């Protein structure tokens, strides 16, 4: 198509600049104030919790003024509670689950992506069905199962962190395999074949070639698993009965549900401490997350 | 790149070029040894406590593991097996077990087998035997186990624990009519007992059977210094399967339909046993006046909640993604980072945080004090406002996810499309409606479905923000206006204490699963995504 090449015969500089500015405002400029509104909407609650954590009063009263006074006493007060113990529990449980889930999910995705075996389609379909059944829905059966297992091996019974880790790992395959499977399929098979011709075993191919090429999806799955485990309430609440075994989600719910007003400062400080690592990880890895979310589940 | 022209060394087959087993094999051997040891240990302990299911299960898993890892053929199995074990035990099995529990009356009062129910009833109904003598009591301890020692009427010292009925203790020394020392046991003196509340409780709860026969009763104590023989006021007749109350003469006979001991007049004993009840639990949800009304309201709200959350957050996320996917905008990276902050903040913390922010008292709740001029708006205690609050908070929490997804999906759309559309004279809106949106929907529909399924069971947001409240006034069940099905299941399951109804809760779980499964399957079929995934 022919482009219009006519230029105005008379174009005084001032009005042209004015028109350009108006056009800029109409097309681009107005988005900046809008962005400010969105940022305010997204960030205001976080600013508020930060302010509440730094407020010296420690209760909800008067917490409606942002950053009026700043003190670290809420953070110091965390030391008198079981907060750090819960944080350690959460970290231990979530990191173990992350390692296990990534290893098991990647191995399964590799097998589904590279080997052709009988029952492959059937297994994939069953996985798809199983993953629709959230483990959380089976919490009663899990509770009863652990009750029984605990009679046999106390370390796998109720109130054991190891048992909770195993329970979470039970959900690892269903929720992650597909995300990873899609990504594994994008790694060219020729690489494996070349390595095979050079005499590499399947284990060598898996550990030294394929796993390195799928790092983005490993990072995504690791992060999503971490966040999901870190934030789980139902299973943690059902399995971990004694206070020193609780996770942050269970413990901090206890603070707020009993007496919201009295524990507010403590909760706010705890929330800041608990959220910072996750937040940092998220922002650091956001590139991978976008890629992982879209490439893993989207087959265009 | 290399100028070396020598041919690459020809690899022999592995069988001929055997270079030893290598450290990989050693690692595998060690790991398999550990797996076998663990499996056998579990099987052994299961034998000890007579848990045959666990025994068979653990042995089967170990045998299959050995077959998979030591045979050459099932290569794929080597990679899938570890994850599969956890999946089978903690997800597939629990799914099957949920189905089983849903067809039983499992719950408070129906916890175990008939045999155990009989024992529990006999113990619960123990009374001091009329005219029974009291004996001076000595509390003894061996390891963790606490026991009783008394001197019987014949002057013989008897020792027993909860597990071991009273039996003559050889070599015990007695002084007056009190035992002072027992071999292999430590004597706990009164001062120690009084100083240890945990021990006191244990002693008060302790019952040492008189003999192997439960009908003989048992020794118990009220104050720690004297023991009395207690016997049950119920009498168990195993052949007739009846319980007879010896004080009133009422006969309770076992009813296998309801798993209880029922008398002629319809009264029943408190402890029953577990029996299959078929689909009763499923009908109970619809017909029991305590549950039926709330059940329908909660189901409707669950659908509304999941749908509205997905719709609102997708639209907002999409709008923001569209508006800020503009190359002329500066600082887009910073904006994106700030936009996704809510998504990166752990959800349970967000819900608790908003619970504080939405406090109705403007002195406490910043939302009322800053944005509503200090009005007292009952965000969390008014049925409709609480629903609105949940949707609002979940929108805040979820829109960044769809913003991310839409941004990612839009960047993968070819740029030529837009150019072509513009050349053909399509307006910006037309281009969006006819080209961008359909393409975006293809790639985001699976995520929309997944998000719907997730929000259908979004326990944390509801439980942490409103706790399901405000409560329904027309039922005694602990349910409220903002409860969704999963929180309803949690409330009535009783895993938190209170009266438990595992059967009903499991039945509801299955209903939820069927709903979520059907919705997902339908949607997947519609988008023909299933074939492409496979």
Tab-separated table of N, CA and C in Angstrom, chain B residues 283-420:
chain	number	residue	atom	x	y	z
B	283	UNK	N	-26.245	-38.875	50.441
B	283	UNK	CA	-27.600	-38.340	50.537
B	283	UNK	C	-27.725	-37.418	51.745
B	284	UNK	N	-26.913	-37.708	52.768
B	284	UNK	CA	-26.977	-36.883	53.977
B	284	UNK	C	-26.696	-35.418	53.655
B	285	UNK	N	-25.742	-35.200	52.763
B	285	UNK	CA	-25.381	-33.826	52.417
B	285	UNK	C	-26.574	-33.084	51.832
B	286	UNK	N	-27.444	-33.833	51.135
B	286	UNK	CA	-28.571	-33.165	50.484
B	286	UNK	C	-29.830	-33.140	51.352
B	287	UNK	N	-29.944	-34.112	52.263
B	287	UNK	CA	-31.223	-34.241	52.947
B	287	UNK	C	-31.199	-33.835	54.418
B	288	UNK	N	-30.048	-34.021	55.093
B	288	UNK	CA	-29.997	-33.659	56.495
B	288	UNK	C	-30.246	-32.162	56.649
B	289	UNK	N	-31.257	-31.801	57.421
B	289	UNK	CA	-31.623	-30.367	57.491
B	289	UNK	C	-30.454	-29.489	57.971
B	290	UNK	N	-29.535	-30.082	58.712
B	290	UNK	CA	-28.404	-29.305	59.192
B	290	UNK	C	-27.444	-28.933	58.079
B	291	UNK	N	-27.386	-29.789	57.053
B	291	UNK	CA	-26.397	-29.578	55.996
B	291	UNK	C	-27.010	-29.158	54.672
B	292	UNK	N	-28.240	-29.638	54.404
B	292	UNK	CA	-28.778	-29.469	53.053
B	292	UNK	C	-28.859	-28.001	52.652
B	293	UNK	N	-29.486	-27.174	53.515
B	293	UNK	CA	-29.616	-25.756	53.180
B	293	UNK	C	-28.262	-25.119	52.935
B	294	UNK	N	-27.364	-25.169	53.909
B	294	UNK	CA	-26.041	-24.594	53.709
B	294	UNK	C	-25.316	-25.194	52.509
B	295	UNK	N	-25.498	-26.483	52.287
B	295	UNK	CA	-24.766	-27.129	51.196
B	295	UNK	C	-25.052	-26.461	49.857
B	296	UNK	N	-26.336	-26.212	49.575
B	296	UNK	CA	-26.660	-25.595	48.290
B	296	UNK	C	-26.138	-24.179	48.212
B	297	UNK	N	-26.304	-23.429	49.327
B	297	UNK	CA	-25.809	-22.043	49.306
B	297	UNK	C	-24.297	-22.020	49.103
B	298	UNK	N	-23.628	-22.939	49.796
B	298	UNK	CA	-22.174	-22.957	49.706
B	298	UNK	C	-21.722	-23.374	48.315
B	299	UNK	N	-22.425	-24.334	47.727
B	299	UNK	CA	-22.063	-24.747	46.375
B	299	UNK	C	-22.214	-23.584	45.398
B	300	UNK	N	-23.331	-22.888	45.499
B	300	UNK	CA	-23.552	-21.763	44.582
B	300	UNK	C	-22.449	-20.722	44.761
B	301	UNK	N	-22.131	-20.406	46.000
B	301	UNK	CA	-21.097	-19.396	46.266
B	301	UNK	C	-19.741	-19.874	45.784
B	302	UNK	N	-19.456	-21.184	45.910
B	302	UNK	CA	-18.168	-21.696	45.461
B	302	UNK	C	-18.002	-21.463	43.960
B	303	UNK	N	-19.060	-21.787	43.207
B	303	UNK	CA	-18.991	-21.545	41.760
B	303	UNK	C	-18.825	-20.063	41.467
B	304	UNK	N	-19.646	-19.254	42.141
B	304	UNK	CA	-19.579	-17.815	41.892
B	304	UNK	C	-18.190	-17.288	42.229
B	305	UNK	N	-17.688	-17.722	43.351
B	305	UNK	CA	-16.375	-17.240	43.810
B	305	UNK	C	-15.289	-17.596	42.795
B	306	UNK	N	-15.263	-18.879	42.387
B	306	UNK	CA	-14.203	-19.309	41.471
B	306	UNK	C	-14.343	-18.591	40.132
B	307	UNK	N	-15.574	-18.521	39.634
B	307	UNK	CA	-15.761	-17.908	38.322
B	307	UNK	C	-15.434	-16.414	38.362
B	308	UNK	N	-15.985	-15.722	39.344
B	308	UNK	CA	-15.774	-14.268	39.397
B	308	UNK	C	-14.306	-13.937	39.622
B	309	UNK	N	-13.622	-14.731	40.451
B	309	UNK	CA	-12.206	-14.471	40.665
B	309	UNK	C	-11.427	-14.593	39.370
B	310	UNK	N	-11.656	-15.683	38.655
B	310	UNK	CA	-10.910	-15.885	37.416
B	310	UNK	C	-11.263	-14.795	36.412
B	311	UNK	N	-12.568	-14.520	36.264
B	311	UNK	CA	-12.980	-13.524	35.276
B	311	UNK	C	-12.401	-12.157	35.614
B	312	UNK	N	-12.584	-11.734	36.876
B	312	UNK	CA	-12.142	-10.371	37.210
B	312	UNK	C	-10.631	-10.248	37.101
B	313	UNK	N	-9.909	-11.227	37.613
B	313	UNK	CA	-8.459	-11.044	37.604
B	313	UNK	C	-7.890	-11.224	36.204
B	314	UNK	N	-8.532	-12.072	35.392
B	314	UNK	CA	-8.053	-12.197	34.012
B	314	UNK	C	-8.275	-10.884	33.259
B	315	UNK	N	-9.475	-10.312	33.408
B	315	UNK	CA	-9.753	-9.069	32.690
B	315	UNK	C	-8.817	-7.950	33.126
B	316	UNK	N	-8.645	-7.817	34.437
B	316	UNK	CA	-7.764	-6.750	34.915
B	316	UNK	C	-6.330	-7.002	34.451
B	317	UNK	N	-5.872	-8.244	34.605
B	317	UNK	CA	-4.501	-8.567	34.195
B	317	UNK	C	-4.299	-8.320	32.714
B	318	UNK	N	-5.295	-8.741	31.929
B	318	UNK	CA	-5.204	-8.563	30.479
B	318	UNK	C	-5.181	-7.083	30.120
B	319	UNK	N	-6.063	-6.310	30.761
B	319	UNK	CA	-6.120	-4.880	30.456
B	319	UNK	C	-4.777	-4.229	30.766
B	320	UNK	N	-4.234	-4.543	31.929
B	320	UNK	CA	-2.964	-3.915	32.291
B	320	UNK	C	-1.863	-4.364	31.339
B	321	UNK	N	-1.874	-5.653	31.004
B	321	UNK	CA	-0.852	-6.152	30.090
B	321	UNK	C	-0.945	-5.439	28.749
B	322	UNK	N	-2.171	-5.261	28.244
B	322	UNK	CA	-2.349	-4.585	26.959
B	322	UNK	C	-1.870	-3.148	27.014
B	323	UNK	N	-2.279	-2.450	28.082
B	323	UNK	CA	-1.974	-1.028	28.164
B	323	UNK	C	-0.481	-0.779	28.314
B	324	UNK	N	0.193	-1.677	29.005
B	324	UNK	CA	1.597	-1.383	29.289
B	324	UNK	C	2.544	-2.186	28.412
B	325	UNK	N	1.997	-2.866	27.407
B	325	UNK	CA	2.860	-3.524	26.440
B	325	UNK	C	3.097	-2.546	25.298
B	326	UNK	N	3.740	-1.436	25.610
B	326	UNK	CA	3.890	-0.348	24.663
B	326	UNK	C	5.356	0.044	24.653
B	327	UNK	N	5.990	-0.145	23.512
B	327	UNK	CA	7.439	0.056	23.459
B	327	UNK	C	7.834	1.505	23.751
B	328	UNK	N	6.855	2.416	23.586
B	328	UNK	CA	7.203	3.828	23.814
B	328	UNK	C	7.242	4.187	25.288
B	329	UNK	N	6.717	3.285	26.124
B	329	UNK	CA	6.709	3.570	27.559
B	329	UNK	C	8.083	3.322	28.133
B	330	UNK	N	8.507	4.239	28.974
B	330	UNK	CA	9.785	3.997	29.645
B	330	UNK	C	9.564	3.345	31.001
B	331	UNK	N	10.553	2.621	31.454
B	331	UNK	CA	10.482	2.015	32.784
B	331	UNK	C	9.495	0.872	32.871
B	332	UNK	N	9.315	0.154	31.756
B	332	UNK	CA	8.348	-0.934	31.799
B	332	UNK	C	8.784	-2.057	32.727
B	333	UNK	N	10.094	-2.272	32.787
B	333	UNK	CA	10.578	-3.352	33.673
B	333	UNK	C	10.262	-3.041	35.124
B	334	UNK	N	10.511	-1.797	35.502
B	334	UNK	CA	10.227	-1.405	36.890
B	334	UNK	C	8.747	-1.543	37.181
B	335	UNK	N	7.931	-1.083	36.210
B	335	UNK	CA	6.486	-1.178	36.396
B	335	UNK	C	6.085	-2.629	36.596
B	336	UNK	N	6.593	-3.493	35.725
B	336	UNK	CA	6.206	-4.896	35.809
B	336	UNK	C	6.559	-5.464	37.185
B	337	UNK	N	7.766	-5.135	37.639
B	337	UNK	CA	8.182	-5.631	38.949
B	337	UNK	C	7.219	-5.170	40.034
B	338	UNK	N	6.824	-3.893	39.951
B	338	UNK	CA	5.927	-3.373	40.995
B	338	UNK	C	4.532	-3.983	40.869
B	339	UNK	N	4.092	-4.218	39.627
B	339	UNK	CA	2.751	-4.787	39.433
B	339	UNK	C	2.626	-6.189	40.022
B	340	UNK	N	3.712	-6.975	39.955
B	340	UNK	CA	3.552	-8.363	40.384
B	340	UNK	C	3.838	-8.557	41.876
B	341	UNK	N	4.067	-7.460	42.584
B	341	UNK	CA	4.350	-7.603	44.024
B	341	UNK	C	3.296	-8.442	44.761
B	342	UNK	N	1.998	-8.214	44.549
B	342	UNK	CA	1.020	-8.994	45.326
B	342	UNK	C	1.142	-10.495	45.091
B	343	UNK	N	1.488	-10.870	43.843
B	343	UNK	CA	1.599	-12.279	43.517
B	343	UNK	C	2.777	-12.907	44.255
B	344	UNK	N	3.821	-12.104	44.471
B	344	UNK	CA	5.011	-12.641	45.108
B	344	UNK	C	4.884	-12.677	46.626
B	345	UNK	N	3.876	-12.014	47.148
B	345	UNK	CA	3.680	-12.000	48.599
B	345	UNK	C	2.898	-13.263	48.968
B	346	UNK	N	3.400	-14.076	49.914
B	346	UNK	CA	2.716	-15.342	50.201
B	346	UNK	C	1.231	-15.134	50.511
B	347	UNK	N	0.403	-15.990	49.922
B	347	UNK	CA	-1.049	-15.773	49.963
B	347	UNK	C	-1.602	-15.777	51.386
B	348	UNK	N	-1.074	-16.658	52.236
B	348	UNK	CA	-1.654	-16.713	53.575
B	348	UNK	C	-1.370	-15.433	54.342
B	349	UNK	N	-0.195	-14.836	54.075
B	349	UNK	CA	0.110	-13.566	54.729
B	349	UNK	C	-0.802	-12.462	54.202
B	350	UNK	N	-1.054	-12.500	52.884
B	350	UNK	CA	-1.930	-11.479	52.315
B	350	UNK	C	-3.299	-11.531	52.956
B	351	UNK	N	-3.838	-12.746	53.065
B	351	UNK	CA	-5.189	-12.855	53.599
B	351	UNK	C	-5.239	-12.352	55.034
B	352	UNK	N	-4.239	-12.699	55.822
B	352	UNK	CA	-4.227	-12.236	57.211
B	352	UNK	C	-4.023	-10.735	57.275
B	353	UNK	N	-3.184	-10.228	56.371
B	353	UNK	CA	-2.929	-8.789	56.328
B	353	UNK	C	-4.212	-8.026	56.016
B	354	UNK	N	-4.943	-8.497	55.013
B	354	UNK	CA	-6.192	-7.820	54.646
B	354	UNK	C	-7.229	-7.957	55.747
B	355	UNK	N	-7.159	-9.048	56.472
B	355	UNK	CA	-8.094	-9.211	57.582
B	355	UNK	C	-7.937	-8.063	58.576
B	356	UNK	N	-6.692	-7.669	58.795
B	356	UNK	CA	-6.448	-6.528	59.668
B	356	UNK	C	-6.842	-5.219	59.013
B	357	UNK	N	-6.530	-5.106	57.726
B	357	UNK	CA	-6.811	-3.847	57.039
B	357	UNK	C	-8.304	-3.594	56.916
B	358	UNK	N	-9.087	-4.674	56.817
B	358	UNK	CA	-10.522	-4.526	56.610
B	358	UNK	C	-11.301	-4.505	57.922
B	359	UNK	N	-10.597	-4.406	59.023
B	359	UNK	CA	-11.292	-4.314	60.306
B	359	UNK	C	-12.325	-3.199	60.253
B	360	UNK	N	-13.530	-3.489	60.766
B	360	UNK	CA	-14.605	-2.517	60.559
B	360	UNK	C	-14.407	-1.253	61.389
B	361	UNK	N	-13.756	-1.397	62.523
B	361	UNK	CA	-13.526	-0.218	63.348
B	361	UNK	C	-12.462	0.662	62.694
B	362	UNK	N	-12.827	1.881	62.293
B	362	UNK	CA	-11.867	2.716	61.560
B	362	UNK	C	-10.608	3.041	62.369
B	363	UNK	N	-10.663	2.864	63.664
B	363	UNK	CA	-9.443	3.098	64.434
B	363	UNK	C	-8.425	1.991	64.173
B	364	UNK	N	-8.935	0.806	63.830
B	364	UNK	CA	-8.056	-0.337	63.552
B	364	UNK	C	-7.821	-0.545	62.060
B	365	UNK	N	-8.938	-0.499	61.301
B	365	UNK	CA	-8.850	-0.883	59.898
B	365	UNK	C	-8.504	0.283	59.014
B	366	UNK	N	-7.400	0.150	58.315
B	366	UNK	CA	-6.902	1.276	57.531
B	366	UNK	C	-7.788	1.523	56.304
B	367	UNK	N	-8.466	0.502	55.800
B	367	UNK	CA	-9.309	0.692	54.624
B	367	UNK	C	-10.453	1.637	54.962
B	368	UNK	N	-11.102	1.380	56.061
B	368	UNK	CA	-12.188	2.264	56.455
B	368	UNK	C	-11.697	3.661	56.805
B	369	UNK	N	-10.566	3.745	57.480
B	369	UNK	CA	-10.140	5.060	57.955
B	369	UNK	C	-9.576	5.903	56.817
B	370	UNK	N	-8.893	5.294	55.853
B	370	UNK	CA	-8.267	6.098	54.801
B	370	UNK	C	-9.178	6.310	53.609
B	371	UNK	N	-9.894	5.244	53.202
B	371	UNK	CA	-10.616	5.350	51.934
B	371	UNK	C	-12.103	5.577	52.112
B	372	UNK	N	-12.611	5.387	53.304
B	372	UNK	CA	-14.050	5.578	53.503
B	372	UNK	C	-14.328	6.603	54.594
B	373	UNK	N	-13.391	7.521	54.753
B	373	UNK	CA	-13.571	8.665	55.644
B	373	UNK	C	-13.962	8.265	57.047
B	374	UNK	N	-13.411	7.149	57.484
B	374	UNK	CA	-13.663	6.753	58.869
B	374	UNK	C	-15.029	6.168	59.115
B	375	UNK	N	-15.740	5.810	58.032
B	375	UNK	CA	-17.036	5.161	58.233
B	375	UNK	C	-16.818	3.766	58.794
B	376	UNK	N	-17.846	3.275	59.465
B	376	UNK	CA	-17.722	1.929	60.018
B	376	UNK	C	-18.416	0.966	59.063
B	377	UNK	N	-17.630	0.348	58.206
B	377	UNK	CA	-18.195	-0.579	57.225
B	377	UNK	C	-17.820	-1.991	57.623
B	378	UNK	N	-18.828	-2.837	57.766
B	378	UNK	CA	-18.596	-4.193	58.278
B	378	UNK	C	-18.131	-5.124	57.166
B	379	UNK	N	-16.892	-4.947	56.733
B	379	UNK	CA	-16.386	-5.723	55.597
B	379	UNK	C	-16.448	-7.221	55.836
B	380	UNK	N	-16.145	-7.643	57.031
B	380	UNK	CA	-15.975	-9.078	57.240
B	380	UNK	C	-17.146	-9.708	57.974
B	381	UNK	N	-18.107	-8.931	58.418
B	381	UNK	CA	-19.191	-9.524	59.190
B	381	UNK	C	-20.553	-9.377	58.542
B	382	UNK	N	-20.622	-8.639	57.438
B	382	UNK	CA	-21.878	-8.580	56.694
B	382	UNK	C	-21.817	-9.624	55.581
B	383	UNK	N	-22.851	-10.439	55.408
B	383	UNK	CA	-22.765	-11.530	54.437
B	383	UNK	C	-22.349	-11.091	53.044
B	384	UNK	N	-22.944	-10.002	52.545
B	384	UNK	CA	-22.605	-9.604	51.176
B	384	UNK	C	-21.273	-8.904	51.094
B	385	UNK	N	-21.014	-8.029	52.072
B	385	UNK	CA	-19.732	-7.325	52.044
B	385	UNK	C	-18.578	-8.297	52.222
B	386	UNK	N	-18.790	-9.345	53.031
B	386	UNK	CA	-17.713	-10.316	53.230
B	386	UNK	C	-17.398	-11.020	51.917
B	387	UNK	N	-18.446	-11.319	51.154
B	387	UNK	CA	-18.215	-11.937	49.848
B	387	UNK	C	-17.446	-10.979	48.943
B	388	UNK	N	-17.875	-9.726	48.963
B	388	UNK	CA	-17.194	-8.721	48.157
B	388	UNK	C	-15.729	-8.600	48.574
B	389	UNK	N	-15.509	-8.616	49.895
B	389	UNK	CA	-14.141	-8.487	50.403
B	389	UNK	C	-13.287	-9.640	49.903
B	390	UNK	N	-13.834	-10.856	49.957
B	390	UNK	CA	-13.057	-12.006	49.511
B	390	UNK	C	-12.714	-11.890	48.031
B	391	UNK	N	-13.704	-11.477	47.237
B	391	UNK	CA	-13.442	-11.318	45.811
B	391	UNK	C	-12.409	-10.225	45.578
B	392	UNK	N	-12.537	-9.136	46.336
B	392	UNK	CA	-11.605	-8.022	46.159
B	392	UNK	C	-10.187	-8.414	46.520
B	393	UNK	N	-10.032	-9.064	47.651
B	393	UNK	CA	-8.691	-9.462	48.074
B	393	UNK	C	-8.116	-10.467	47.093
B	394	UNK	N	-8.950	-11.386	46.619
B	394	UNK	CA	-8.436	-12.379	45.686
B	394	UNK	C	-8.096	-11.750	44.345
B	395	UNK	N	-8.821	-10.711	43.979
B	395	UNK	CA	-8.482	-9.987	42.748
B	395	UNK	C	-7.096	-9.366	42.899
B	396	UNK	N	-6.888	-8.738	44.047
B	396	UNK	CA	-5.590	-8.119	44.319
B	396	UNK	C	-4.479	-9.147	44.211
B	397	UNK	N	-4.778	-10.336	44.709
B	397	UNK	CA	-3.776	-11.384	44.801
B	397	UNK	C	-3.525	-12.041	43.446
B	398	UNK	N	-4.539	-12.086	42.580
B	398	UNK	CA	-4.450	-12.917	41.382
B	398	UNK	C	-4.179	-12.140	40.105
B	399	UNK	N	-4.575	-10.843	40.057
B	399	UNK	CA	-4.425	-10.167	38.772
B	399	UNK	C	-2.969	-10.135	38.287
B	400	UNK	N	-1.960	-10.042	39.189
B	400	UNK	CA	-0.583	-10.027	38.673
B	400	UNK	C	-0.220	-11.309	37.930
B	401	UNK	N	-0.804	-12.423	38.356
B	401	UNK	CA	-0.526	-13.686	37.674
B	401	UNK	C	-0.984	-13.605	36.226
B	402	UNK	N	-2.206	-13.110	36.017
B	402	UNK	CA	-2.698	-13.029	34.646
B	402	UNK	C	-2.004	-11.928	33.871
B	403	UNK	N	-1.566	-10.902	34.580
B	403	UNK	CA	-0.764	-9.882	33.922
B	403	UNK	C	0.508	-10.510	33.366
B	404	UNK	N	1.176	-11.312	34.195
B	404	UNK	CA	2.403	-11.986	33.762
B	404	UNK	C	2.130	-12.905	32.577
B	405	UNK	N	1.091	-13.711	32.732
B	405	UNK	CA	0.783	-14.696	31.698
B	405	UNK	C	0.451	-14.007	30.386
B	406	UNK	N	-0.398	-12.967	30.455
B	406	UNK	CA	-0.793	-12.281	29.224
B	406	UNK	C	0.390	-11.572	28.595
B	407	UNK	N	1.228	-10.953	29.437
B	407	UNK	CA	2.413	-10.296	28.887
B	407	UNK	C	3.271	-11.299	28.140
B	408	UNK	N	3.494	-12.452	28.795
B	408	UNK	CA	4.318	-13.479	28.161
B	408	UNK	C	3.700	-13.957	26.865
B	409	UNK	N	2.389	-14.193	26.907
B	409	UNK	CA	1.737	-14.723	25.711
B	409	UNK	C	1.748	-13.695	24.591
B	410	UNK	N	1.593	-12.418	24.940
B	410	UNK	CA	1.560	-11.402	23.904
B	410	UNK	C	2.909	-11.244	23.230
B	411	UNK	N	3.966	-11.427	24.042
B	411	UNK	CA	5.285	-11.275	23.440
B	411	UNK	C	5.586	-12.399	22.462
B	412	UNK	N	4.873	-13.523	22.619
B	412	UNK	CA	5.147	-14.614	21.698
B	412	UNK	C	4.294	-14.530	20.435
B	413	UNK	N	3.356	-13.548	20.394
B	413	UNK	CA	2.592	-13.371	19.157
B	413	UNK	C	3.479	-12.693	18.130
B	414	UNK	N	3.425	-13.158	16.890
B	414	UNK	CA	4.279	-12.540	15.863
B	414	UNK	C	3.880	-11.087	15.619
B	415	UNK	N	4.888	-10.223	15.476
B	415	UNK	CA	4.623	-8.801	15.299
B	415	UNK	C	4.025	-8.489	13.936
B	416	UNK	N	4.246	-9.379	12.964
B	416	UNK	CA	3.741	-9.108	11.605
B	416	UNK	C	2.222	-9.002	11.600
B	417	UNK	N	1.589	-9.773	12.512
B	417	UNK	CA	0.136	-9.768	12.535
B	417	UNK	C	-0.394	-8.365	12.707
B	418	UNK	N	0.216	-7.656	13.656
B	418	UNK	CA	-0.275	-6.321	13.932
B	418	UNK	C	-0.049	-5.409	12.728
B	419	UNK	N	1.119	-5.570	12.141
B	419	UNK	CA	1.439	-4.750	10.978
B	419	UNK	C	0.430	-4.985	9.865
B	420	UNK	N	0.171	-6.279	9.599
B	420	UNK	CA	-0.750	-6.628	8.534
B	420	UNK	C	-2.127	-6.043	8.809
